[in-house]
Short mmCIF file of C-alpha atoms in Angstrom, two decimals:
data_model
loop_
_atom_site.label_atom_id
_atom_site.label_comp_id
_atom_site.label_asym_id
_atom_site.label_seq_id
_atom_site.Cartn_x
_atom_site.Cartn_y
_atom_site.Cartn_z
CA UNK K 208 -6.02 16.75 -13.47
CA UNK K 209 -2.65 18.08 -14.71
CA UNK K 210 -2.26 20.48 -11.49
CA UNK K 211 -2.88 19.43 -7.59
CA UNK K 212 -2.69 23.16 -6.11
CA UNK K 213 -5.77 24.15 -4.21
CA UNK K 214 -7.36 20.62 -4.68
CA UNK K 215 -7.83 18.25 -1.76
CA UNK K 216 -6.62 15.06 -1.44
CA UNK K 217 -7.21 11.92 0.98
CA UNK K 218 -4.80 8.98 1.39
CA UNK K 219 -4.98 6.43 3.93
CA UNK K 220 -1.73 5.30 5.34
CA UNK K 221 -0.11 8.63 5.39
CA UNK K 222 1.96 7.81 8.74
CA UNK K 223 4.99 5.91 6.64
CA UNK K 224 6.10 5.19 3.68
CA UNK K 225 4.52 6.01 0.13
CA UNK K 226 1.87 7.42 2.09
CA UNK K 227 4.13 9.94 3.63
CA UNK K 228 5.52 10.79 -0.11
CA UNK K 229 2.67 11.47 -1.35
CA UNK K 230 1.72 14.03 1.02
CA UNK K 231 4.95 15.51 1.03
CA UNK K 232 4.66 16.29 -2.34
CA UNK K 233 1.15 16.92 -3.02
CA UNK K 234 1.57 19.40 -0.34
CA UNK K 235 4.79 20.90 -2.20
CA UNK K 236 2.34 21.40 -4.65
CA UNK K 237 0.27 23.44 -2.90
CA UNK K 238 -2.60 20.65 -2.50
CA UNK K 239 -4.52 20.23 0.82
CA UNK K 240 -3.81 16.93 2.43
CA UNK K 241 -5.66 14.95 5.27
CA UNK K 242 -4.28 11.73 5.89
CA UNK K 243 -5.12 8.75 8.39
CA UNK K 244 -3.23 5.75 9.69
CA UNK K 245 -3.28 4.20 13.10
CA UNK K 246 -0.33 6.28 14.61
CA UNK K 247 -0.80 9.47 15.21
CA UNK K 248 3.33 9.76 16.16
CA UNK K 249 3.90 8.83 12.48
CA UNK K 250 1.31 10.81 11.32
CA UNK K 251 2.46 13.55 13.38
CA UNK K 252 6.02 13.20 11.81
CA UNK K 253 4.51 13.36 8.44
CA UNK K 254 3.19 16.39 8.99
CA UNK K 255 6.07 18.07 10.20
CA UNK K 256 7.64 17.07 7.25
CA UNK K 257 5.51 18.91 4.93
CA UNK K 258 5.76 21.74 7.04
CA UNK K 259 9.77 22.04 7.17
CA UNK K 260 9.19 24.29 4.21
CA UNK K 261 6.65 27.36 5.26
CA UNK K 262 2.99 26.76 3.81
CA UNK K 263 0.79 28.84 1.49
CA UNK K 264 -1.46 30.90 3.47
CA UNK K 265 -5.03 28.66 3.86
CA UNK K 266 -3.36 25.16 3.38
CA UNK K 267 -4.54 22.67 5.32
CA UNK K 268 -2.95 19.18 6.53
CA UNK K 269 -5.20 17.23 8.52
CA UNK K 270 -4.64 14.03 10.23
CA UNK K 271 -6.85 11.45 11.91
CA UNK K 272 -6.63 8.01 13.09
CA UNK K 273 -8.33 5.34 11.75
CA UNK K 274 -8.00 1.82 10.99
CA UNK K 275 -9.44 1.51 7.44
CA UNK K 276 -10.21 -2.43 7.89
CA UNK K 277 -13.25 -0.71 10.32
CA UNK K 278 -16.43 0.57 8.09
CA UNK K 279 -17.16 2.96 10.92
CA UNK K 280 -13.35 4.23 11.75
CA UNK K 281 -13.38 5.12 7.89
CA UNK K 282 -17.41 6.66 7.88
CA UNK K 283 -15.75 8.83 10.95
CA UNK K 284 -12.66 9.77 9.11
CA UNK K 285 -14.56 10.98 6.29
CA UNK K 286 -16.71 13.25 8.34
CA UNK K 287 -13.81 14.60 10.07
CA UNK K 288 -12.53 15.93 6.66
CA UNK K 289 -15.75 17.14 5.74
CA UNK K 290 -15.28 19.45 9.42
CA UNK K 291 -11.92 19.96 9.52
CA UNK K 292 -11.40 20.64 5.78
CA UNK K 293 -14.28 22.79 5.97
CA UNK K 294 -15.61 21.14 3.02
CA UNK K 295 -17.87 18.61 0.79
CA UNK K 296 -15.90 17.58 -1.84
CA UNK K 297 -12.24 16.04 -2.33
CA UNK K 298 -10.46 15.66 -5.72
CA UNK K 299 -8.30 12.89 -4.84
CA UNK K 300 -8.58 9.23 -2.86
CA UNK K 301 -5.51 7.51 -2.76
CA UNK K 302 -6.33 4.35 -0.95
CA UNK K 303 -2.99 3.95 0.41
CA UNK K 304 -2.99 1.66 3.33
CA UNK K 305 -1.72 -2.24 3.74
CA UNK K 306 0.10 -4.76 5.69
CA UNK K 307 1.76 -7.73 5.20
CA UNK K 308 1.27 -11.23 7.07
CA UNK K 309 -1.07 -13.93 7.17
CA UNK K 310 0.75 -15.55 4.07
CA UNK K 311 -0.32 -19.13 4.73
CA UNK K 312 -3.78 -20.76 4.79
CA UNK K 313 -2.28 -23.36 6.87
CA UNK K 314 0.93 -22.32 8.71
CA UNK K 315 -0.58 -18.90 9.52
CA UNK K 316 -3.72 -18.03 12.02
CA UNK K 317 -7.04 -17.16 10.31
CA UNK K 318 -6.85 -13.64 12.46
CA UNK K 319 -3.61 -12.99 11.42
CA UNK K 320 -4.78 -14.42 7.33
CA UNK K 321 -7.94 -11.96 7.04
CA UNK K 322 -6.36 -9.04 9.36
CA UNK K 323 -4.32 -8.69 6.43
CA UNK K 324 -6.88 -9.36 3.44
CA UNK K 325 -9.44 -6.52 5.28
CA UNK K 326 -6.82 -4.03 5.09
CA UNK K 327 -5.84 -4.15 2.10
CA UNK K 328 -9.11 -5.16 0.61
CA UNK K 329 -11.44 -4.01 2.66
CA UNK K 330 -9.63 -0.66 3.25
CA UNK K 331 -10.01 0.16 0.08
CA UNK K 332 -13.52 -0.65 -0.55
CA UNK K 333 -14.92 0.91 2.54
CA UNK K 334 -12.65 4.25 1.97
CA UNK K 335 -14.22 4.39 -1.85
CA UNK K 336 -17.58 4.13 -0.70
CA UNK K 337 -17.29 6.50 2.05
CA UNK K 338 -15.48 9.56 -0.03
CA UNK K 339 -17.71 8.63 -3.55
CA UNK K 340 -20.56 11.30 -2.34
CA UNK K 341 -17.34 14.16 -2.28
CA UNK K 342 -15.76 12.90 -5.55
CA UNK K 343 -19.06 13.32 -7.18
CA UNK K 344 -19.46 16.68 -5.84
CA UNK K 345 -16.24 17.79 -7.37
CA UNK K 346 -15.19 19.17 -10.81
CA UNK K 347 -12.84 16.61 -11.33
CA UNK K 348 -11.82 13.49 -9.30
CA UNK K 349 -9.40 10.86 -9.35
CA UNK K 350 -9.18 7.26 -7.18
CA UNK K 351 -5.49 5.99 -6.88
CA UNK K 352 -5.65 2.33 -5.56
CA UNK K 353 -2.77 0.68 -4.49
CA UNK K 354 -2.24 -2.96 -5.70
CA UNK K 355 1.12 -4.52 -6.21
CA UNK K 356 2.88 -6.52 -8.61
CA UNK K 357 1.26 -9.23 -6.55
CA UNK K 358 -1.98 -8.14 -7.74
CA UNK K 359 -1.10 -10.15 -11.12
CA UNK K 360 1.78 -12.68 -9.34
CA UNK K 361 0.89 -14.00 -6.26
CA UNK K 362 4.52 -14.26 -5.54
CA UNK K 363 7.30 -13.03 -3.39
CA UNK K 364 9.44 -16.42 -3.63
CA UNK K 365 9.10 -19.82 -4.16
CA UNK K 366 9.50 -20.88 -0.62
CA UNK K 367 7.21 -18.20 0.74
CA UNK K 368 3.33 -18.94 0.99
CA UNK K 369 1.62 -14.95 0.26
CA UNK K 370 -1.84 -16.37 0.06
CA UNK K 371 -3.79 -13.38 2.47
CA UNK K 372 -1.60 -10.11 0.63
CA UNK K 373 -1.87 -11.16 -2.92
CA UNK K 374 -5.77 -12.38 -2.82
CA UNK K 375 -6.02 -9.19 -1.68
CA UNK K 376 -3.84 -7.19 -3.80
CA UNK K 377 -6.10 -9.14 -7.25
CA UNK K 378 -9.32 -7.98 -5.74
CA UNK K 379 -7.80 -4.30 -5.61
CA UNK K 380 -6.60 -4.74 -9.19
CA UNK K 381 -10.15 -6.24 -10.12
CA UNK K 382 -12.19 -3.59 -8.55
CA UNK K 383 -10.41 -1.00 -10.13
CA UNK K 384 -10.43 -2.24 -13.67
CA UNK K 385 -13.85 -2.86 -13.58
CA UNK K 386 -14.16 0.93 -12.20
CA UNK K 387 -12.85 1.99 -16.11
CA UNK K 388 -16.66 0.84 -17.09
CA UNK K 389 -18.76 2.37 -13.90
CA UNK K 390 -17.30 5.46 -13.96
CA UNK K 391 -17.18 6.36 -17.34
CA UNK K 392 -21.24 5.44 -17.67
CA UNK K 393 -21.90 6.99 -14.17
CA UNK K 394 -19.61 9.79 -13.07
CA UNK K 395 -17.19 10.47 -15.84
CA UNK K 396 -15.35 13.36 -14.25
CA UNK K 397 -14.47 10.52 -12.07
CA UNK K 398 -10.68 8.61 -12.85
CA UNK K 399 -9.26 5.78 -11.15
CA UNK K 400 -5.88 4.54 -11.39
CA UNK K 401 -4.21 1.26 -10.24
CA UNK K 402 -0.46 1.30 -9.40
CA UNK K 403 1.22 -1.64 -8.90
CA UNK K 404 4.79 -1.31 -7.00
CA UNK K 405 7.38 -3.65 -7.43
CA UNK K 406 9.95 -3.58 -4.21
CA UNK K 407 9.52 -0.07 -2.51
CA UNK K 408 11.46 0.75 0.02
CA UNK K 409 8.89 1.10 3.11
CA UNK K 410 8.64 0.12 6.40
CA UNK K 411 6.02 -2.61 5.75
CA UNK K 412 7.32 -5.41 7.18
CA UNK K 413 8.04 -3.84 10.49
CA UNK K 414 4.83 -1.78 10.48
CA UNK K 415 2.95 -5.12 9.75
CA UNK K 416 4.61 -7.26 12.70
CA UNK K 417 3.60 -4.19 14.66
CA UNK K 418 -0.23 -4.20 13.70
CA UNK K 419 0.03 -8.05 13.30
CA UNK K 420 0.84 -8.22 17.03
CA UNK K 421 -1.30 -4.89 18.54
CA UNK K 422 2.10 -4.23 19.94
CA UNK K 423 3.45 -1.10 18.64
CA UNK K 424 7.02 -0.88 20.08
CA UNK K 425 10.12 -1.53 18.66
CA UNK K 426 10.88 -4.88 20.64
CA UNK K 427 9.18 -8.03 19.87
CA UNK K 428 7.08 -9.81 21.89
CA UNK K 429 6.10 -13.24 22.32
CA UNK K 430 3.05 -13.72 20.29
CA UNK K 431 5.21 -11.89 17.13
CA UNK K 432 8.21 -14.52 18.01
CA UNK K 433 5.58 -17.23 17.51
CA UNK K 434 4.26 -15.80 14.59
CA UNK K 435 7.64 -15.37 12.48
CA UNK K 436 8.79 -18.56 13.83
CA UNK K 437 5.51 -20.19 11.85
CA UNK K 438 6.48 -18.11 8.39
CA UNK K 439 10.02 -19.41 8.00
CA UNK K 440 8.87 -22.47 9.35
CA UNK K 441 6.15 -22.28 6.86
CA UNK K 442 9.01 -21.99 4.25
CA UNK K 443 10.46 -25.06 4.47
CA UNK K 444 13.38 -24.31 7.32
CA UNK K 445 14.01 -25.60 10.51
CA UNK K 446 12.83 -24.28 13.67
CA UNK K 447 13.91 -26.02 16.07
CA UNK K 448 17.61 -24.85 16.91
CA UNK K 449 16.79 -20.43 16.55
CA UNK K 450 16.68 -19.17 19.80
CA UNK K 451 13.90 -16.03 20.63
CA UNK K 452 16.54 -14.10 19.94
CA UNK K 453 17.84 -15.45 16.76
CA UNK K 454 14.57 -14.87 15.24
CA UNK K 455 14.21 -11.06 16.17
CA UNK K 456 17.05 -10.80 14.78
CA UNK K 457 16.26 -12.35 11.72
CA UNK K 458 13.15 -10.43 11.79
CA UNK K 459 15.09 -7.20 12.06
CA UNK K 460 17.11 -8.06 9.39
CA UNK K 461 14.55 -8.50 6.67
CA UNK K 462 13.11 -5.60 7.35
CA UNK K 463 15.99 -2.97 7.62
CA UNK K 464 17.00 -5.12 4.44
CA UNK K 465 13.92 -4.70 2.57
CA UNK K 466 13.57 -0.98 3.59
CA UNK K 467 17.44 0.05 2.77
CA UNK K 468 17.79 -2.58 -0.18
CA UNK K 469 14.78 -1.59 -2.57
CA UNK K 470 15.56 -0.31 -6.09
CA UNK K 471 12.82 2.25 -5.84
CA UNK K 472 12.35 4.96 -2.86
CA UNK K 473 9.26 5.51 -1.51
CA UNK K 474 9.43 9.08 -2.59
CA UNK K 475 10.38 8.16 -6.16
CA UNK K 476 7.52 5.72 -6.07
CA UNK K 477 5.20 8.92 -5.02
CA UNK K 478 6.46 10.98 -7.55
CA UNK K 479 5.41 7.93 -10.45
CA UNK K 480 2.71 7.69 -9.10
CA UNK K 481 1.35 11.24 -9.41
CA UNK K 482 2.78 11.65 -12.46
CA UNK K 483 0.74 8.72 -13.76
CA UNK K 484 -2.55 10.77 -12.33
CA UNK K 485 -1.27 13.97 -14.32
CA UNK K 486 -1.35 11.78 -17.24
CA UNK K 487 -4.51 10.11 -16.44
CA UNK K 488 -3.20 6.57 -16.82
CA UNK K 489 -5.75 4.05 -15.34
CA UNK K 490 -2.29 1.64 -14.76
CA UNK K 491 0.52 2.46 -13.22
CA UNK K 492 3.50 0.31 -12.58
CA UNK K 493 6.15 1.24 -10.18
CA UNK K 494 9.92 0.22 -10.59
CA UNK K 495 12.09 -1.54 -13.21
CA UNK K 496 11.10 -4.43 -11.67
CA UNK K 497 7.25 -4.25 -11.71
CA UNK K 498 8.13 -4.03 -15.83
CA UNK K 499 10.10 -6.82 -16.09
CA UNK K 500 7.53 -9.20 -13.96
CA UNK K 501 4.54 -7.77 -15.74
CA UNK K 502 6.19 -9.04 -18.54
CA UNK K 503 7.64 -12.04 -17.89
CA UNK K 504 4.18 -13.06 -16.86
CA UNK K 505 2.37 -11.74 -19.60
CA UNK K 506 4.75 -14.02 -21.75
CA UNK K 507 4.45 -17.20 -19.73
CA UNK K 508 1.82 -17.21 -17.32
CA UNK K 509 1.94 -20.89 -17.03
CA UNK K 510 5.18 -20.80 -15.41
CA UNK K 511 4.99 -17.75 -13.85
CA UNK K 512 5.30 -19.85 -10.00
CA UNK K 513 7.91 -22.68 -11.19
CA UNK K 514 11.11 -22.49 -9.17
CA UNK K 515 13.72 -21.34 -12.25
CA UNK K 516 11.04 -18.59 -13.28
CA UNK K 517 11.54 -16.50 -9.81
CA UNK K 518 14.85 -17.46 -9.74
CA UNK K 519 15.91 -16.17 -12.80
CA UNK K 520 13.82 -13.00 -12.40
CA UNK K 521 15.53 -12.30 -9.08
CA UNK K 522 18.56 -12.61 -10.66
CA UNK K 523 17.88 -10.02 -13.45
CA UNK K 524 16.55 -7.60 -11.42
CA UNK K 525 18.73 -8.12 -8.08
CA UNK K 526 15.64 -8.92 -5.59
CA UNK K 527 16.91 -10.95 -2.03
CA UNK K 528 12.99 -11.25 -1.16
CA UNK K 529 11.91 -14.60 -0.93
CA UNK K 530 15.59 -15.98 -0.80
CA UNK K 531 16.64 -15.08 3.33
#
């Protein structure tokens, strides 16, 4: 699929971050766009963003909220598209959507632990089964699902458990290797693509404290307090001394750090990323550092989560994650 303009295209998690990219430019590109996330004020924003410049006559940008760990939000969302894109095909899924949280089996709560895995498991599974019957319909069709370098390291640190995210982020990875096999037996007209970001810089980790906690504003509340309060505990620090306020603003701090700090944008990520689906290449890594790990690890997988082997990585490649 070397050209986007008058195709359709679906991603989940088009409120923030890569989401938004990619429908900025596959919109720039004259490709129809409906989106969902669970804001419509961020989905709302993305859409004024692709309309800052003045749209081709019949382009459409749809939006609709859903939560995409919910079989039946997603079955919805689909039929919306079907209505509102006056239509019963799509050319492109890009099963977008994911939080963070719920690193730790033990520190962490099981609802916070499998909130995460559905999301970005789940999410992606439910949203492929529910758009398959317009993929096959189409000429040509392509599924983009996002893993993460933690689809192949289950590591952000060795001092930070990321057991919920990266189980999560391997079944993605699994299901869409094995995909290479279905599709080209079943519905070869049919791609799929894996990309696998290193550090992006997104709004994750304050969009996941947010869904995390059901509480949507900007100022923390107790329950999220408790909850950050249990991952740094969980990585070996004490507790006992930060006030409420110390740790929102600890909170606050990793986040604006790991949105402003990345050493890939969101919309450079975007623009790999659909020029890996132009070329038709089934994996697609995102950053310098997604590179470097993939082959670091390749090279010595056995001590791919000792101490001096993230240590040494961070150092080449200039990550703070897993070290504040």
């Amino acid at each position: 699929m070397k050209d986007f303009a008058g195709r359709i295209a679906v991603i989940t998690g088009g409120g923030t971050g890569m989401g938004r990219e990619l429908a900025r430019q596959l919109v720039a590109e004259g490709c129809n766009v409906a989106m969902c996330d669970i804001s419509a004020a961020s989905m709302a924003e993305t859409r004024r963003l692709c309309e800052v410049e003045r749209l081709p006559q019949g382009l459409r940008i749809t939006t609709h909220v859903a939560d995409v760990a919910n079989e039946d939000d997603v079955k919805r969302f689909a039929a919306e598209v079907a209505e509102q894109q006056d239509t019963d095909k799509i050319h492109l899924l890009f099963n977008n959507a994911g939080i963070g949280g719920g690193g730790s089996m033990i520190a962490n709560s099981r609802e916070e632990w499998e909130r995460t895995f559905n999301i970005c498991w789940f999410g992606v599974y439910y949203s492929t089964r529910a758009f398959l019957p317009m993929l096959l319909k189409a000429d040509q069709g392509h599924i983009v699902n996002t893993s993460s370098i933690n689809g192949f390291w289950a590591s952000v640190g060795p001092m930070v458990p990321h057991t919920s995210y990266s189980a999560a982020k391997f079944a993605v990875k699994g299901f869409s290797e094995a995909l290479q096999t279905d599709l080209r037996i079943n519905a070869p007209h049919i791609k799929c693509s894996v990309v696998m970001p290193g550090h992006i810089g997104t709004s994750i980790v304050s969009n996941s404290r947010k869904i995390q906690s059901g509480n949507l504003s900007d100022t923390m509340n107790a329950t999220e307090i408790a909850q950050i309060r249990a991952r740094i505990a969980s990585m070996g620090f004490d507790v006992g001394k930060l006030s409420d306020d110390d740790v929102a603003r600890l909170a606050a701090q990793r986040a604006r750090s790991f949105l402003e700090d990345a050493p890939t944008s969101a919309a450079q990520a975007a623009k790999i990323i659909l020029d890996g689906v132009k070329a038709e290449r089934w994996r697609i890594l995102v950053g310098a550092d997604a590179e470097k790990i993939d082959r670091r690890v390749r090279e010595a997988p056995e001590q791919a989560y000792d101490v001096d082997f993230f240590q040494s990585f961070a150092k080449e490649v200039g990550w703070k994650l897993g070290t504040q």
